[in-house]
PDB file of C-alpha atoms in Angstrom:
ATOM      1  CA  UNK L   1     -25.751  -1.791  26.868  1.00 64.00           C
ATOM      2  CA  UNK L   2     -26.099   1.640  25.502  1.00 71.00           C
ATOM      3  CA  UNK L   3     -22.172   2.268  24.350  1.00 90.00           C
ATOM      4  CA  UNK L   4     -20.741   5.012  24.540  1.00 95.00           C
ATOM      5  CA  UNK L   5     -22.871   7.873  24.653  1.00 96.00           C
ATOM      6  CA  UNK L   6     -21.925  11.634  23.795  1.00 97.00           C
ATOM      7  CA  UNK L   7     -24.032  14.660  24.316  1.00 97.00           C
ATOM      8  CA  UNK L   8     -25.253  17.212  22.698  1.00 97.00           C
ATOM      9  CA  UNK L   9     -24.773  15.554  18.896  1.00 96.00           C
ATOM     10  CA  UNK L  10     -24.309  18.922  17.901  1.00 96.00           C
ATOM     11  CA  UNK L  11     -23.408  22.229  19.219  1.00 96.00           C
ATOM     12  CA  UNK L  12     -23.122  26.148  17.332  1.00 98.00           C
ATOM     13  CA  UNK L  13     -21.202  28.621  19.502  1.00 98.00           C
ATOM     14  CA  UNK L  14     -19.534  31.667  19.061  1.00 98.00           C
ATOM     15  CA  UNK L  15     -15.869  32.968  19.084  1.00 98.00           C
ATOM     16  CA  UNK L  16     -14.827  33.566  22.347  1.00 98.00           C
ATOM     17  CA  UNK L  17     -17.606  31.270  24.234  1.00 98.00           C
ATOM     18  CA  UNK L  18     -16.927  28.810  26.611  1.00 98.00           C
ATOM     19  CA  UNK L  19     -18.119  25.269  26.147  1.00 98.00           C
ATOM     20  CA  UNK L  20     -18.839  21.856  27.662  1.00 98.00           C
ATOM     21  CA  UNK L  21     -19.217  18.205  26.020  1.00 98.00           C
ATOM     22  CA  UNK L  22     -20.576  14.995  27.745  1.00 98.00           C
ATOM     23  CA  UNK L  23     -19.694  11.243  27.595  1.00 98.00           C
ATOM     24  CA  UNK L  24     -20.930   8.579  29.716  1.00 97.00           C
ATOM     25  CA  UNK L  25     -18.373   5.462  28.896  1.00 96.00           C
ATOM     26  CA  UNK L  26     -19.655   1.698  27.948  1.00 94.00           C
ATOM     27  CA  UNK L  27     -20.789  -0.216  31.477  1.00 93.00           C
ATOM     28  CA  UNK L  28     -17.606  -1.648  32.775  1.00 90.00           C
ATOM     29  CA  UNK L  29     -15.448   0.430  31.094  1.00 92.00           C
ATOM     30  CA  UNK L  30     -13.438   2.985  33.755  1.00 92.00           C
ATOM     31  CA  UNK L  31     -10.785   5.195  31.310  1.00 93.00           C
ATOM     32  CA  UNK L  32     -11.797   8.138  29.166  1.00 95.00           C
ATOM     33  CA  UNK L  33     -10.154   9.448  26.642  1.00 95.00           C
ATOM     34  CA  UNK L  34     -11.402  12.542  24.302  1.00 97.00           C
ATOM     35  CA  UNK L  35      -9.994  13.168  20.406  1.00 97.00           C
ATOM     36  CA  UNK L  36     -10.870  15.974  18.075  1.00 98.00           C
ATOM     37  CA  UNK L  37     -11.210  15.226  14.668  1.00 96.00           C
ATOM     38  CA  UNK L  38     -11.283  18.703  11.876  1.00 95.00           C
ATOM     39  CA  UNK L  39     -12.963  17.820   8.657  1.00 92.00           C
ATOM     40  CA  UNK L  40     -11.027  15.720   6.305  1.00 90.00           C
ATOM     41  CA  UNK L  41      -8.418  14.126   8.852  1.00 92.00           C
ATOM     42  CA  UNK L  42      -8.209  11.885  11.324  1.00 95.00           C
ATOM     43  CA  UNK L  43      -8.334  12.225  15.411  1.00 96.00           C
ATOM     44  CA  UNK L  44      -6.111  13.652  17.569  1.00 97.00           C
ATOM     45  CA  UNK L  45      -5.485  13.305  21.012  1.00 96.00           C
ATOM     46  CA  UNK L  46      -6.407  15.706  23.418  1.00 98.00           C
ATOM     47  CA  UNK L  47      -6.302  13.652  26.590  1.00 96.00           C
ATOM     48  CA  UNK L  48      -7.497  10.798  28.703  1.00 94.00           C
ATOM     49  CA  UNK L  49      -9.159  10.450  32.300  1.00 95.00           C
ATOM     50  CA  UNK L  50      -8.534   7.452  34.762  1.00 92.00           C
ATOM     51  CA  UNK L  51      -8.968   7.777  38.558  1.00 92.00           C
ATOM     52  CA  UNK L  52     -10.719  10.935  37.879  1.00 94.00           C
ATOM     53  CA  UNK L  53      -7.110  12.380  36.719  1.00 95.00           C
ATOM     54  CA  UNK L  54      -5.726  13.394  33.809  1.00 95.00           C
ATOM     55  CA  UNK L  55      -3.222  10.474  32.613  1.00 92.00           C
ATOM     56  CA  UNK L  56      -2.058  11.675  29.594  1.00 92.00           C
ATOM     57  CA  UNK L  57      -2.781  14.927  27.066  1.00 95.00           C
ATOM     58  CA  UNK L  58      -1.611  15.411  23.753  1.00 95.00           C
ATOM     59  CA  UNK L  59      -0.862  18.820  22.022  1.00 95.00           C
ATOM     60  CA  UNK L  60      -3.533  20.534  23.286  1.00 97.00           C
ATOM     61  CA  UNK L  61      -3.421  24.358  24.930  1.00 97.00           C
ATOM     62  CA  UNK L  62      -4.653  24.706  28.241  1.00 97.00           C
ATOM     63  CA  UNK L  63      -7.839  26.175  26.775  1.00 98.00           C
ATOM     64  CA  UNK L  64      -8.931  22.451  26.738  1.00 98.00           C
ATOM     65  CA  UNK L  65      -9.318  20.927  29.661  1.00 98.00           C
ATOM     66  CA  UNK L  66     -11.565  18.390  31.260  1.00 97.00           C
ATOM     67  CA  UNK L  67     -12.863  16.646  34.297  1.00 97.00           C
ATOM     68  CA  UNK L  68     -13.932  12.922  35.248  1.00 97.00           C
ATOM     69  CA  UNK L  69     -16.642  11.625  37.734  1.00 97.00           C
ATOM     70  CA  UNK L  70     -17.096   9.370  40.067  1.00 96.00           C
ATOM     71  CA  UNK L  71     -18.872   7.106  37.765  1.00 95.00           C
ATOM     72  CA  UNK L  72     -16.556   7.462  35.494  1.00 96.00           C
ATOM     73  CA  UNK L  73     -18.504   9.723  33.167  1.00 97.00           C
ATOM     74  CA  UNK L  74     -16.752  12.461  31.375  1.00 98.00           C
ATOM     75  CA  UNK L  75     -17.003  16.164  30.468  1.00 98.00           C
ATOM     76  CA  UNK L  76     -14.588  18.189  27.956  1.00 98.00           C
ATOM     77  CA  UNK L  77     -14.438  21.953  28.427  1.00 98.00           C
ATOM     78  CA  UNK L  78     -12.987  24.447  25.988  1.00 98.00           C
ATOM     79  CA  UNK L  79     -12.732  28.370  27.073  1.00 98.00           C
ATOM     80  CA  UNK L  80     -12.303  31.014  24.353  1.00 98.00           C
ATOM     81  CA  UNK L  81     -13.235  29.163  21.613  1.00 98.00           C
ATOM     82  CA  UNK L  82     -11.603  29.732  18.163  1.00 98.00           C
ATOM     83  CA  UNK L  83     -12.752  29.413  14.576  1.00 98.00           C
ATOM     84  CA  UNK L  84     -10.258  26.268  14.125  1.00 97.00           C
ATOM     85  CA  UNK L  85     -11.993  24.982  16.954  1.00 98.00           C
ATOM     86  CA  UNK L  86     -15.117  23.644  15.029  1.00 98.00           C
ATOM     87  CA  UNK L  87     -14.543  19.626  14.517  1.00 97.00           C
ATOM     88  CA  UNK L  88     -16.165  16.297  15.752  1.00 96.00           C
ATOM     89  CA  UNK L  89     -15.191  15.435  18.809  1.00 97.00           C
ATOM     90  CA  UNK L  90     -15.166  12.182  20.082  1.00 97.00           C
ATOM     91  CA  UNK L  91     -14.857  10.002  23.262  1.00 97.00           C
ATOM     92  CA  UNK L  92     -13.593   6.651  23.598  1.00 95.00           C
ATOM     93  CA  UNK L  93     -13.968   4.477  27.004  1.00 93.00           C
ATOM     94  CA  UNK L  94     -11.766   1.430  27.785  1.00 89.00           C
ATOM     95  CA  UNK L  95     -10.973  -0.919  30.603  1.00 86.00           C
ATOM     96  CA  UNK L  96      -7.631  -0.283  32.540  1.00 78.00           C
ATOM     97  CA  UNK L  97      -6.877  -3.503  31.969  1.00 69.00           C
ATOM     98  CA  UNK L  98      -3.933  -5.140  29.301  1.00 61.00           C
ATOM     99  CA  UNK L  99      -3.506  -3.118  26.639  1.00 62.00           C
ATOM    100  CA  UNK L 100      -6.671  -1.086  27.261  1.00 64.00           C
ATOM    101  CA  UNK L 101      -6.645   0.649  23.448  1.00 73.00           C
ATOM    102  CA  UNK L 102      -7.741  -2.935  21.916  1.00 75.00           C
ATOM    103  CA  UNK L 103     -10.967  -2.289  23.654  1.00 78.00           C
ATOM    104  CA  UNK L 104     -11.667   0.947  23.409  1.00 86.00           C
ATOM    105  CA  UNK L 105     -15.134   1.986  22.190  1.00 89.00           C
ATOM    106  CA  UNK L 106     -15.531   5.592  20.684  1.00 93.00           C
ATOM    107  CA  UNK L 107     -19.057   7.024  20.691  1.00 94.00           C
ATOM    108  CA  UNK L 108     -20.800   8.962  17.813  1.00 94.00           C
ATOM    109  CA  UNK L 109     -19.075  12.494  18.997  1.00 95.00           C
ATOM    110  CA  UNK L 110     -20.507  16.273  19.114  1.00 97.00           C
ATOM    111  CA  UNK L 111     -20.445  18.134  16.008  1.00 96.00           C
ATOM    112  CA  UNK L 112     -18.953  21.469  17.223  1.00 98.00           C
ATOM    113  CA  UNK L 113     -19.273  24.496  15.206  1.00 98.00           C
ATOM    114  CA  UNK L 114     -17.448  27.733  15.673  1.00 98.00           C
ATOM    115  CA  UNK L 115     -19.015  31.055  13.938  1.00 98.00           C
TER     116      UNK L 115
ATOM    117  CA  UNK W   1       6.885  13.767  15.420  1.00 49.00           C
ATOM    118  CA  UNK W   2       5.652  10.508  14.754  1.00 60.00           C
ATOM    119  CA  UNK W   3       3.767   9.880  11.574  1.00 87.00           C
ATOM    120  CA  UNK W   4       0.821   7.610  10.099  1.00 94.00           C
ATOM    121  CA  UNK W   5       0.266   8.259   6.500  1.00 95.00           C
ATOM    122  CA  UNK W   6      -2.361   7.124   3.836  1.00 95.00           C
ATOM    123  CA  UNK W   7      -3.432   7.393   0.362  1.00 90.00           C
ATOM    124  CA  UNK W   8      -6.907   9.003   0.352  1.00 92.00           C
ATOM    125  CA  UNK W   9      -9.146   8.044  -1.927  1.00 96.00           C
ATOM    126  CA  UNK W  10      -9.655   4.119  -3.343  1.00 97.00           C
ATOM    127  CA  UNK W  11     -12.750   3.270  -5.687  1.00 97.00           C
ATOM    128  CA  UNK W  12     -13.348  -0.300  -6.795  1.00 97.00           C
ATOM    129  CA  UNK W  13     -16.073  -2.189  -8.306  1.00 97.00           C
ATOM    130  CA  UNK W  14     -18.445  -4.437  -6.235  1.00 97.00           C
ATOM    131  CA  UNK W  15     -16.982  -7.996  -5.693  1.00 97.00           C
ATOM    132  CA  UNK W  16     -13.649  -7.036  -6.277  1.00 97.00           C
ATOM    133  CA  UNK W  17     -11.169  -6.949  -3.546  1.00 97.00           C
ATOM    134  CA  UNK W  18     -10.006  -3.342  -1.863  1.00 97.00           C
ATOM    135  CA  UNK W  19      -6.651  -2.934  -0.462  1.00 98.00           C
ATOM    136  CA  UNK W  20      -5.835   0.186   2.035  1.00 98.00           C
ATOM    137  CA  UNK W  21      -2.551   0.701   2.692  1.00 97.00           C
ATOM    138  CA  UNK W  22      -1.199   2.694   5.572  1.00 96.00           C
ATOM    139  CA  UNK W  23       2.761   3.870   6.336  1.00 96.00           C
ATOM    140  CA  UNK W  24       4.326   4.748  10.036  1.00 93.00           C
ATOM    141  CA  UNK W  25       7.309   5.682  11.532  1.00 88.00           C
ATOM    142  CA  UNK W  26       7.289   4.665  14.921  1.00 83.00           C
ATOM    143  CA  UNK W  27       9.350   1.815  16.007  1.00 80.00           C
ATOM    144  CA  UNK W  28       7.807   1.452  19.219  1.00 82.00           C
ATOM    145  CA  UNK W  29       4.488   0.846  18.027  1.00 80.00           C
ATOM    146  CA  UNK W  30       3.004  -2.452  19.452  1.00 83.00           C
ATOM    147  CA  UNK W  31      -0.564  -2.536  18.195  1.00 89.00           C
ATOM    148  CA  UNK W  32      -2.072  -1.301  14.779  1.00 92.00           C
ATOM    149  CA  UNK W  33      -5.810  -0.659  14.508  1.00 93.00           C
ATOM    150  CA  UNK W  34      -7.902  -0.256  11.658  1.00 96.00           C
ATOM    151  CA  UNK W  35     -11.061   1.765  11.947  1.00 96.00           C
ATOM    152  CA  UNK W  36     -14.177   2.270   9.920  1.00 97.00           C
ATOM    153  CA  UNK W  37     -15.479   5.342   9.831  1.00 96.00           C
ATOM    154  CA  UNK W  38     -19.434   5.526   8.331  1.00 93.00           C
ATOM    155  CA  UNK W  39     -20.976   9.390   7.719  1.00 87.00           C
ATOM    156  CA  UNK W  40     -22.380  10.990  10.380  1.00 81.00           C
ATOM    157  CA  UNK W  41     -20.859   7.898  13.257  1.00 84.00           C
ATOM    158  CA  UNK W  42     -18.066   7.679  15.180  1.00 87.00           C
ATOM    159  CA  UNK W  43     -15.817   5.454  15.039  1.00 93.00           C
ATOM    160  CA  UNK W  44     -16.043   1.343  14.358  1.00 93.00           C
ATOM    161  CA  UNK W  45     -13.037  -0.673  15.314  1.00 92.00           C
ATOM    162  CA  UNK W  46     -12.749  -3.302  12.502  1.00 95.00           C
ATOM    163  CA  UNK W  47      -9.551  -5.470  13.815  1.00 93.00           C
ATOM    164  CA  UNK W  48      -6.223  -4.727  15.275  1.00 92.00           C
ATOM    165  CA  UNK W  49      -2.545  -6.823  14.633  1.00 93.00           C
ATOM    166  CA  UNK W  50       0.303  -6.905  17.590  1.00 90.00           C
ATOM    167  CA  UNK W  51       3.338  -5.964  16.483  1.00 88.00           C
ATOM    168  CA  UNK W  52       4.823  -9.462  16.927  1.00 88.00           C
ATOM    169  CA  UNK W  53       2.280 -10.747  14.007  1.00 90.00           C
ATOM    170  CA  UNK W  54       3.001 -10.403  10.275  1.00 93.00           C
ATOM    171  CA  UNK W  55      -0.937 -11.206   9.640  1.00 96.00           C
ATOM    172  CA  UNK W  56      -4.315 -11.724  11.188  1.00 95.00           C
ATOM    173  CA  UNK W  57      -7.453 -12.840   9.233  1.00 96.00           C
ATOM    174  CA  UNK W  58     -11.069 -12.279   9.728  1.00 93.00           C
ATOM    175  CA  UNK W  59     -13.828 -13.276   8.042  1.00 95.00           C
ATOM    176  CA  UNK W  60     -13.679 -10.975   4.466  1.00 97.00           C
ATOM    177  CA  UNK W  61     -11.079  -8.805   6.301  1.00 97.00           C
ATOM    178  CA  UNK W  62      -6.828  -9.812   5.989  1.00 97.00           C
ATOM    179  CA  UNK W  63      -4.428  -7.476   7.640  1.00 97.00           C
ATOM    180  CA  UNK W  64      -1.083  -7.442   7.064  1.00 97.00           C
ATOM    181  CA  UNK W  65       2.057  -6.028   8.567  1.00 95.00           C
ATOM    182  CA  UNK W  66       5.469  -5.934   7.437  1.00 94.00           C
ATOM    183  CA  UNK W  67       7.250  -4.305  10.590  1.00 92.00           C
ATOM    184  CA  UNK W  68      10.466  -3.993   8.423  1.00 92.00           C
ATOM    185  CA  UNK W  69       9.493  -1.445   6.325  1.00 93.00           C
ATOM    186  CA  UNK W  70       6.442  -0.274   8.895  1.00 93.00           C
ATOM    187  CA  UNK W  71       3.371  -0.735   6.567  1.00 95.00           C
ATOM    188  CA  UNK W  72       0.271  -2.353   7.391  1.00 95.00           C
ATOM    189  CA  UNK W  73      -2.720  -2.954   5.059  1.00 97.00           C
ATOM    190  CA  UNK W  74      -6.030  -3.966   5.068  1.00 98.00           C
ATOM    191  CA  UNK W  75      -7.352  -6.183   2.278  1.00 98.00           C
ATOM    192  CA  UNK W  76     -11.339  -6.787   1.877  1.00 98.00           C
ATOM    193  CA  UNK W  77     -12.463  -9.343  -0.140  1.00 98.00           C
ATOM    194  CA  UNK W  78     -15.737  -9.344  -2.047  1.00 97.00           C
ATOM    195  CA  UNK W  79     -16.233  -5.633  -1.322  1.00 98.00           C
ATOM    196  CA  UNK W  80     -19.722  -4.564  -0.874  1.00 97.00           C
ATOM    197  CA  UNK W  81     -21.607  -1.049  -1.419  1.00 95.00           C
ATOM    198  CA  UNK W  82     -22.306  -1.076   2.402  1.00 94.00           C
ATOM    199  CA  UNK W  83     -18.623  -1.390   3.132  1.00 97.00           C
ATOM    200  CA  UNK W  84     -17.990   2.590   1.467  1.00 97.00           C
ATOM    201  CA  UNK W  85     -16.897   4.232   4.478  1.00 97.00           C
ATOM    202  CA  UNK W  86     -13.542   6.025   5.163  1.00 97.00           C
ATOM    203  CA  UNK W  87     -10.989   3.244   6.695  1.00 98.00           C
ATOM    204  CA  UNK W  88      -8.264   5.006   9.218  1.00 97.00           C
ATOM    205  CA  UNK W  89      -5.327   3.537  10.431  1.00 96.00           C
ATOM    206  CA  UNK W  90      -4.032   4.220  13.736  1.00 94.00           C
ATOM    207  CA  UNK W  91      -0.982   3.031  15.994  1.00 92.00           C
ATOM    208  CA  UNK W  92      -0.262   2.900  20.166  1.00 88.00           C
ATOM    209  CA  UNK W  93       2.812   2.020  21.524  1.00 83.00           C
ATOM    210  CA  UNK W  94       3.781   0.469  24.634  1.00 74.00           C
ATOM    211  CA  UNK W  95       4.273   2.795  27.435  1.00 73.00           C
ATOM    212  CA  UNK W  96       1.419   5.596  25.622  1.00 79.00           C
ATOM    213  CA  UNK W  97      -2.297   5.966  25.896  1.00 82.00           C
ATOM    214  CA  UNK W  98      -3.787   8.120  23.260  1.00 89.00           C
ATOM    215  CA  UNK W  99      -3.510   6.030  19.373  1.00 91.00           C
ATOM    216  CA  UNK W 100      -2.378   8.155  16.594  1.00 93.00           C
ATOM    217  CA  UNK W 101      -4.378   8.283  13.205  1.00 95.00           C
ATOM    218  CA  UNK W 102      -3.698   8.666   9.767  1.00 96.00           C
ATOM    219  CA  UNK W 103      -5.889  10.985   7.965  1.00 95.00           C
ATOM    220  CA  UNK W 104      -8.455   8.109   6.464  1.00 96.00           C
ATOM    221  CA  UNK W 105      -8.494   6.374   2.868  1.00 97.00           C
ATOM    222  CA  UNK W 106     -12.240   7.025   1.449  1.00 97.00           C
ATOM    223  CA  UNK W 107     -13.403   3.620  -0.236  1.00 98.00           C
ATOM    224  CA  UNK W 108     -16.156   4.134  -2.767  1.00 97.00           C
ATOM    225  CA  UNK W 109     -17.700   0.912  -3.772  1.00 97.00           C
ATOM    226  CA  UNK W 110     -19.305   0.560  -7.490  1.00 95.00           C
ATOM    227  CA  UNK W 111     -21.912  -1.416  -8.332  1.00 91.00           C
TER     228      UNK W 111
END
C-alpha cells in the first residue's frame, strides 16, 4: 500500500498564477481533507472532500478551492496566488467511518513557493 | 477562536525522558492527537487519548490528559537521537472534521 501520495513534492510559481495540487488517498480510505502549513507553525484547515463534496472548509478565501473524484482522489486549486501563499501543503485521507480523524493518514505534502 | 498552544523548543540529553506539553481551550474536544513531524515528511501520527481517558500508554510513549485544566502531554522515555523531530498537538471535537494544531514543540536530542 503506497499511502498517501501527493504530487508534485514541490512547486515555484509566481504572484498572480493559478495552481493545482494532487493526492491520491490510502486504498480504502474514501474522505479527503487538505491543510496548509507556513513555515514555523502548525496546519490549518482548508477543507475536506467526501462524496465528491465539500463537507467542511475552514478559514480559507474562495481563492482556494478544490474538487474530488470518483476514486476518491483529490486535487487543491488556488487562483491568484499570493506571496503568503508559499507553505507545505498537505493531504490527509480517512475512512468515513467512527471517528474518522483517529485514522487519518497525511502524505508527505507539496512544497509551494510563491516569488 | 479556539486555541492549542505549546512551548517550542525542548532539548534533552539521550536516555533521559522528554516531556511536551500542550494547552487548549475547547471544551468540546473529544480526541487529542499527537503528531511527529520529521524534516522534509509529512506528518506521523504517534497516538491519540479520548477525552473520557486521563492516560494511555504505549510502548516508550505515556500521554496524559487532565481535562480539568485542558492540558495534555506527551512523555518519552529513554529518548533517542532518532526521536528529534518537531511533536504537534492537535484536537477534533465531536460534531467537526478538520483537527486543529498547535504550532509544534522542536525536541533536540543530545548525545
Amino acid at each position: 500500500d503506497a499511502g498517501v501520495t501527493q504530487s508534485p513534492t514541490h512547486l515555484i510559481k509566481t504572484r498572480g498564477q493559478q495552481v493545482t495540487l494532487r493526492c491520491s488517498p490510502k486504498s480504502g480510505h474514501d474522505t479527503v481533507s487538505w491543510y496548509q502549513q507556513a513555515l514555523g507553525q502548525g496546519p490549518q484547515f482548508i477543507f475536506q472532500y467526501y462524496e465528491e463534496e465539500e463537507r467542511q472548509r475552514g478559514n480559507f478565501p474562495d481563492r482556494f478551492s478544490g474538487h474530488q473524484f470518483p476514486n476518491y482522489s483529490s486535487e487543491l486549486n488556488v487562483n491568484a496566488l499570493l506571496l503568503g501563499d508559499s507553505a507545505l501543503y498537505l493531504c490527509a485521507s480517512s475512512p468515513d467511518r467512527g471517528h474518522r480523524n483517529t485514522e487519518a493518514f497525511f502524505g508527505q505534502g507539496t512544497r509551494l513557493t510563491v516569488v | 477562536g479556539e486555541d492549542v498552544e505549546q512551548s517550542l523548543f525542548l532539548s534533552v540529553r539521550e536516555g533521559d525522558s522528554s516531556v511536551i506539553n500542550c494547552t487548549y481551550t475547547d471544551s468540546s474536544s473529544t480526541y487529542l492527537y499527537w503528531y511527529k513531524q520529521e524534516p522534509g515528511a509529512g506528518l506521523q501520527l504517534l497516538t491519540y487519548i479520548f477525552s473520557n481517558m486521563d492516560m494511555k500508554q504505549d510502548q516508550r510513549l505515556t500521554v496524559l490528559l487532565n481535562k480539568k485544566d485542558k492540558h495534555l502531554s506527551l512523555r518519552i522515555a529513554d529518548t533517542q537521537t532518532g526521536d528529534s523531530a518537531i511533536y504537534f498537538c492537535a484536537e477534533t471535537s465531536l460534531n467537526n472534521n478538520d483537527m486543529r494544531f498547535g504550532a509544534g514543540t522542536r525536541l533536540t536530542v543530545k548525545p
